[in-house]
Amino acid sequence: AEALLRQFVARIFGDYVTERSLQRAIPSGGFATAIFQGSLQFRDDLELKPNILERLGIDVPFTLARGVLSAVYVNIPYGNIATRTSSVSIGGGGGVWGCGWAWS
């Protein structure tokens, strides 16, 4: 479950996050559940560009540089990575921007 989750996060964010940030994956019950509470940090030399968020299905018309993803909750049922429900809160640039998304 943890390996599946790490692949999921890596596919979305790639090198935008540090390896240390990925070490807090917490498998729980019948779900692979990750809670990166204040630990999923973007590398200082990269920016969170709109195309990264578009890969999440989020249309964002701006770039949030050196942001910190303050909380991520990702639930992936075993055997069906195509179904995901997630919420994200990004802090940086003088405020907190929140958004939720889901696939089915």
PDB file of C-alpha atoms in Angstrom:
ATOM      1  CA  ALA A   1       0.000   0.000   0.000  1.00  0.00           C
ATOM      2  CA  GLU A   2       2.781   2.430   0.848  1.00  0.00           C
ATOM      3  CA  ALA A   3       4.650   1.654  -2.363  1.00  0.00           C
ATOM      4  CA  LEU A   4       1.478   2.255  -4.372  1.00  0.00           C
ATOM      5  CA  LEU A   5       0.936   5.558  -2.631  1.00  0.00           C
ATOM      6  CA  ARG A   6       4.516   6.679  -3.189  1.00  0.00           C
ATOM      7  CA  GLN A   7       4.163   5.913  -6.900  1.00  0.00           C
ATOM      8  CA  PHE A   8       0.968   7.933  -7.018  1.00  0.00           C
ATOM      9  CA  VAL A   9       2.506  10.964  -5.332  1.00  0.00           C
ATOM     10  CA  ALA A  10       5.705  10.713  -7.372  1.00  0.00           C
ATOM     11  CA  ARG A  11       3.747  10.566 -10.630  1.00  0.00           C
ATOM     12  CA  ILE A  12       1.895  13.757  -9.785  1.00  0.00           C
ATOM     13  CA  PHE A  13       4.619  15.836  -8.154  1.00  0.00           C
ATOM     14  CA  GLY A  14       7.796  14.136  -9.387  1.00  0.00           C
ATOM     15  CA  ASP A  15      10.914  15.951  -8.208  1.00  0.00           C
ATOM     16  CA  TYR A  16       8.846  18.835  -6.921  1.00  0.00           C
ATOM     17  CA  VAL A  17       8.869  17.291  -3.454  1.00  0.00           C
ATOM     18  CA  THR A  18      11.698  16.076  -1.265  1.00  0.00           C
ATOM     19  CA  GLU A  19      12.209  12.430  -0.418  1.00  0.00           C
ATOM     20  CA  ARG A  20      11.841  13.208   3.270  1.00  0.00           C
ATOM     21  CA  SER A  21       8.361  14.474   2.576  1.00  0.00           C
ATOM     22  CA  LEU A  22       7.345  11.093   1.217  1.00  0.00           C
ATOM     23  CA  GLN A  23       8.358   9.188   4.331  1.00  0.00           C
ATOM     24  CA  ARG A  24       5.105   9.906   6.154  1.00  0.00           C
ATOM     25  CA  ALA A  25       2.882   7.625   4.120  1.00  0.00           C
ATOM     26  CA  ILE A  26       0.524   5.956   6.548  1.00  0.00           C
ATOM     27  CA  PRO A  27      -1.331   2.825   5.394  1.00  0.00           C
ATOM     28  CA  SER A  28      -4.648   2.589   7.232  1.00  0.00           C
ATOM     29  CA  GLY A  29      -7.374  -0.046   7.176  1.00  0.00           C
ATOM     30  CA  GLY A  30      -8.452  -1.009   3.675  1.00  0.00           C
ATOM     31  CA  PHE A  31      -7.040   2.163   2.192  1.00  0.00           C
ATOM     32  CA  ALA A  32      -3.602   3.516   1.413  1.00  0.00           C
ATOM     33  CA  THR A  33      -3.925   6.774   3.308  1.00  0.00           C
ATOM     34  CA  ALA A  34      -1.275   9.476   3.365  1.00  0.00           C
ATOM     35  CA  ILE A  35      -1.261  12.442   5.675  1.00  0.00           C
ATOM     36  CA  PHE A  36       1.587  14.802   4.889  1.00  0.00           C
ATOM     37  CA  GLN A  37       0.916  17.306   7.649  1.00  0.00           C
ATOM     38  CA  GLY A  38       3.219  20.240   7.055  1.00  0.00           C
ATOM     39  CA  SER A  39       5.905  17.978   5.630  1.00  0.00           C
ATOM     40  CA  LEU A  40       5.316  17.762   1.897  1.00  0.00           C
ATOM     41  CA  GLN A  41       7.607  20.575   0.810  1.00  0.00           C
ATOM     42  CA  PHE A  42       8.453  21.734  -2.676  1.00  0.00           C
ATOM     43  CA  ARG A  43      12.123  22.063  -3.506  1.00  0.00           C
ATOM     44  CA  ASP A  44      13.386  25.644  -3.227  1.00  0.00           C
ATOM     45  CA  ASP A  45      14.628  25.732  -6.812  1.00  0.00           C
ATOM     46  CA  LEU A  46      11.316  24.693  -8.341  1.00  0.00           C
ATOM     47  CA  GLU A  47       7.943  26.308  -8.744  1.00  0.00           C
ATOM     48  CA  LEU A  48       4.512  24.778  -8.581  1.00  0.00           C
ATOM     49  CA  LYS A  49       3.465  25.613 -12.096  1.00  0.00           C
ATOM     50  CA  PRO A  50      -0.118  25.489 -13.363  1.00  0.00           C
ATOM     51  CA  ASN A  51       0.547  22.405 -15.491  1.00  0.00           C
ATOM     52  CA  ILE A  52       1.372  20.421 -12.361  1.00  0.00           C
ATOM     53  CA  LEU A  53      -2.004  21.289 -10.875  1.00  0.00           C
ATOM     54  CA  GLU A  54      -3.681  20.578 -14.197  1.00  0.00           C
ATOM     55  CA  ARG A  55      -2.364  17.039 -13.898  1.00  0.00           C
ATOM     56  CA  LEU A  56      -4.528  16.872 -10.786  1.00  0.00           C
ATOM     57  CA  GLY A  57      -7.526  18.117 -12.728  1.00  0.00           C
ATOM     58  CA  ILE A  58      -7.226  21.603 -11.250  1.00  0.00           C
ATOM     59  CA  ASP A  59      -7.259  24.622 -13.550  1.00  0.00           C
ATOM     60  CA  VAL A  60      -5.112  27.278 -11.909  1.00  0.00           C
ATOM     61  CA  PRO A  61      -4.103  30.486 -13.731  1.00  0.00           C
ATOM     62  CA  PHE A  62      -1.061  31.259 -11.614  1.00  0.00           C
ATOM     63  CA  THR A  63       2.224  29.910 -10.363  1.00  0.00           C
ATOM     64  CA  LEU A  64       2.749  29.399  -6.655  1.00  0.00           C
ATOM     65  CA  ALA A  65       6.484  29.544  -6.079  1.00  0.00           C
ATOM     66  CA  ARG A  66       8.142  27.718  -3.195  1.00  0.00           C
ATOM     67  CA  GLY A  67       4.819  26.658  -1.755  1.00  0.00           C
ATOM     68  CA  VAL A  68       4.302  24.217   1.076  1.00  0.00           C
ATOM     69  CA  LEU A  69       1.609  21.617   0.713  1.00  0.00           C
ATOM     70  CA  SER A  70       0.372  21.797   4.281  1.00  0.00           C
ATOM     71  CA  ALA A  71      -2.033  18.895   4.241  1.00  0.00           C
ATOM     72  CA  VAL A  72      -2.841  16.118   1.803  1.00  0.00           C
ATOM     73  CA  TYR A  73      -5.297  13.325   2.335  1.00  0.00           C
ATOM     74  CA  VAL A  74      -5.197  10.671  -0.369  1.00  0.00           C
ATOM     75  CA  ASN A  75      -7.435   7.621  -0.175  1.00  0.00           C
ATOM     76  CA  ILE A  76      -6.731   4.850  -2.671  1.00  0.00           C
ATOM     77  CA  PRO A  77      -8.816   1.686  -2.399  1.00  0.00           C
ATOM     78  CA  TYR A  78      -6.708  -1.430  -2.811  1.00  0.00           C
ATOM     79  CA  GLY A  79      -6.750  -2.793  -6.344  1.00  0.00           C
ATOM     80  CA  ASN A  80      -8.371   0.288  -7.854  1.00  0.00           C
ATOM     81  CA  ILE A  81      -5.993   3.210  -8.209  1.00  0.00           C
ATOM     82  CA  ALA A  82      -8.404   4.803 -10.689  1.00  0.00           C
ATOM     83  CA  THR A  83     -10.699   5.874  -7.847  1.00  0.00           C
ATOM     84  CA  ARG A  84      -9.326   8.659  -5.694  1.00  0.00           C
ATOM     85  CA  THR A  85     -10.743  11.328  -3.428  1.00  0.00           C
ATOM     86  CA  SER A  86      -8.348  13.957  -2.196  1.00  0.00           C
ATOM     87  CA  SER A  87      -8.134  17.411  -0.695  1.00  0.00           C
ATOM     88  CA  VAL A  88      -5.218  19.780  -0.733  1.00  0.00           C
ATOM     89  CA  SER A  89      -4.276  22.957   1.083  1.00  0.00           C
ATOM     90  CA  ILE A  90      -1.330  24.953  -0.191  1.00  0.00           C
ATOM     91  CA  GLY A  91       0.266  27.712   1.857  1.00  0.00           C
ATOM     92  CA  GLY A  92       2.566  30.335   0.423  1.00  0.00           C
ATOM     93  CA  GLY A  93       2.703  33.697  -1.252  1.00  0.00           C
ATOM     94  CA  GLY A  94       0.961  35.465   1.595  1.00  0.00           C
ATOM     95  CA  GLY A  95      -2.038  33.190   1.968  1.00  0.00           C
ATOM     96  CA  VAL A  96      -3.518  29.732   1.906  1.00  0.00           C
ATOM     97  CA  TRP A  97      -5.179  28.390  -1.197  1.00  0.00           C
ATOM     98  CA  GLY A  98      -7.429  25.383  -0.831  1.00  0.00           C
ATOM     99  CA  CYS A  99      -8.989  23.081  -3.372  1.00  0.00           C
ATOM    100  CA  GLY A 100     -10.573  19.661  -3.500  1.00  0.00           C
ATOM    101  CA  TRP A 101     -10.873  17.203  -6.346  1.00  0.00           C
ATOM    102  CA  ALA A 102     -12.022  13.684  -7.065  1.00  0.00           C
ATOM    103  CA  TRP A 103     -11.920  11.114  -9.820  1.00  0.00           C
ATOM    104  CA  SER A 104     -14.197   8.162 -10.365  1.00  0.00           C
TER     105      SER A 104
END
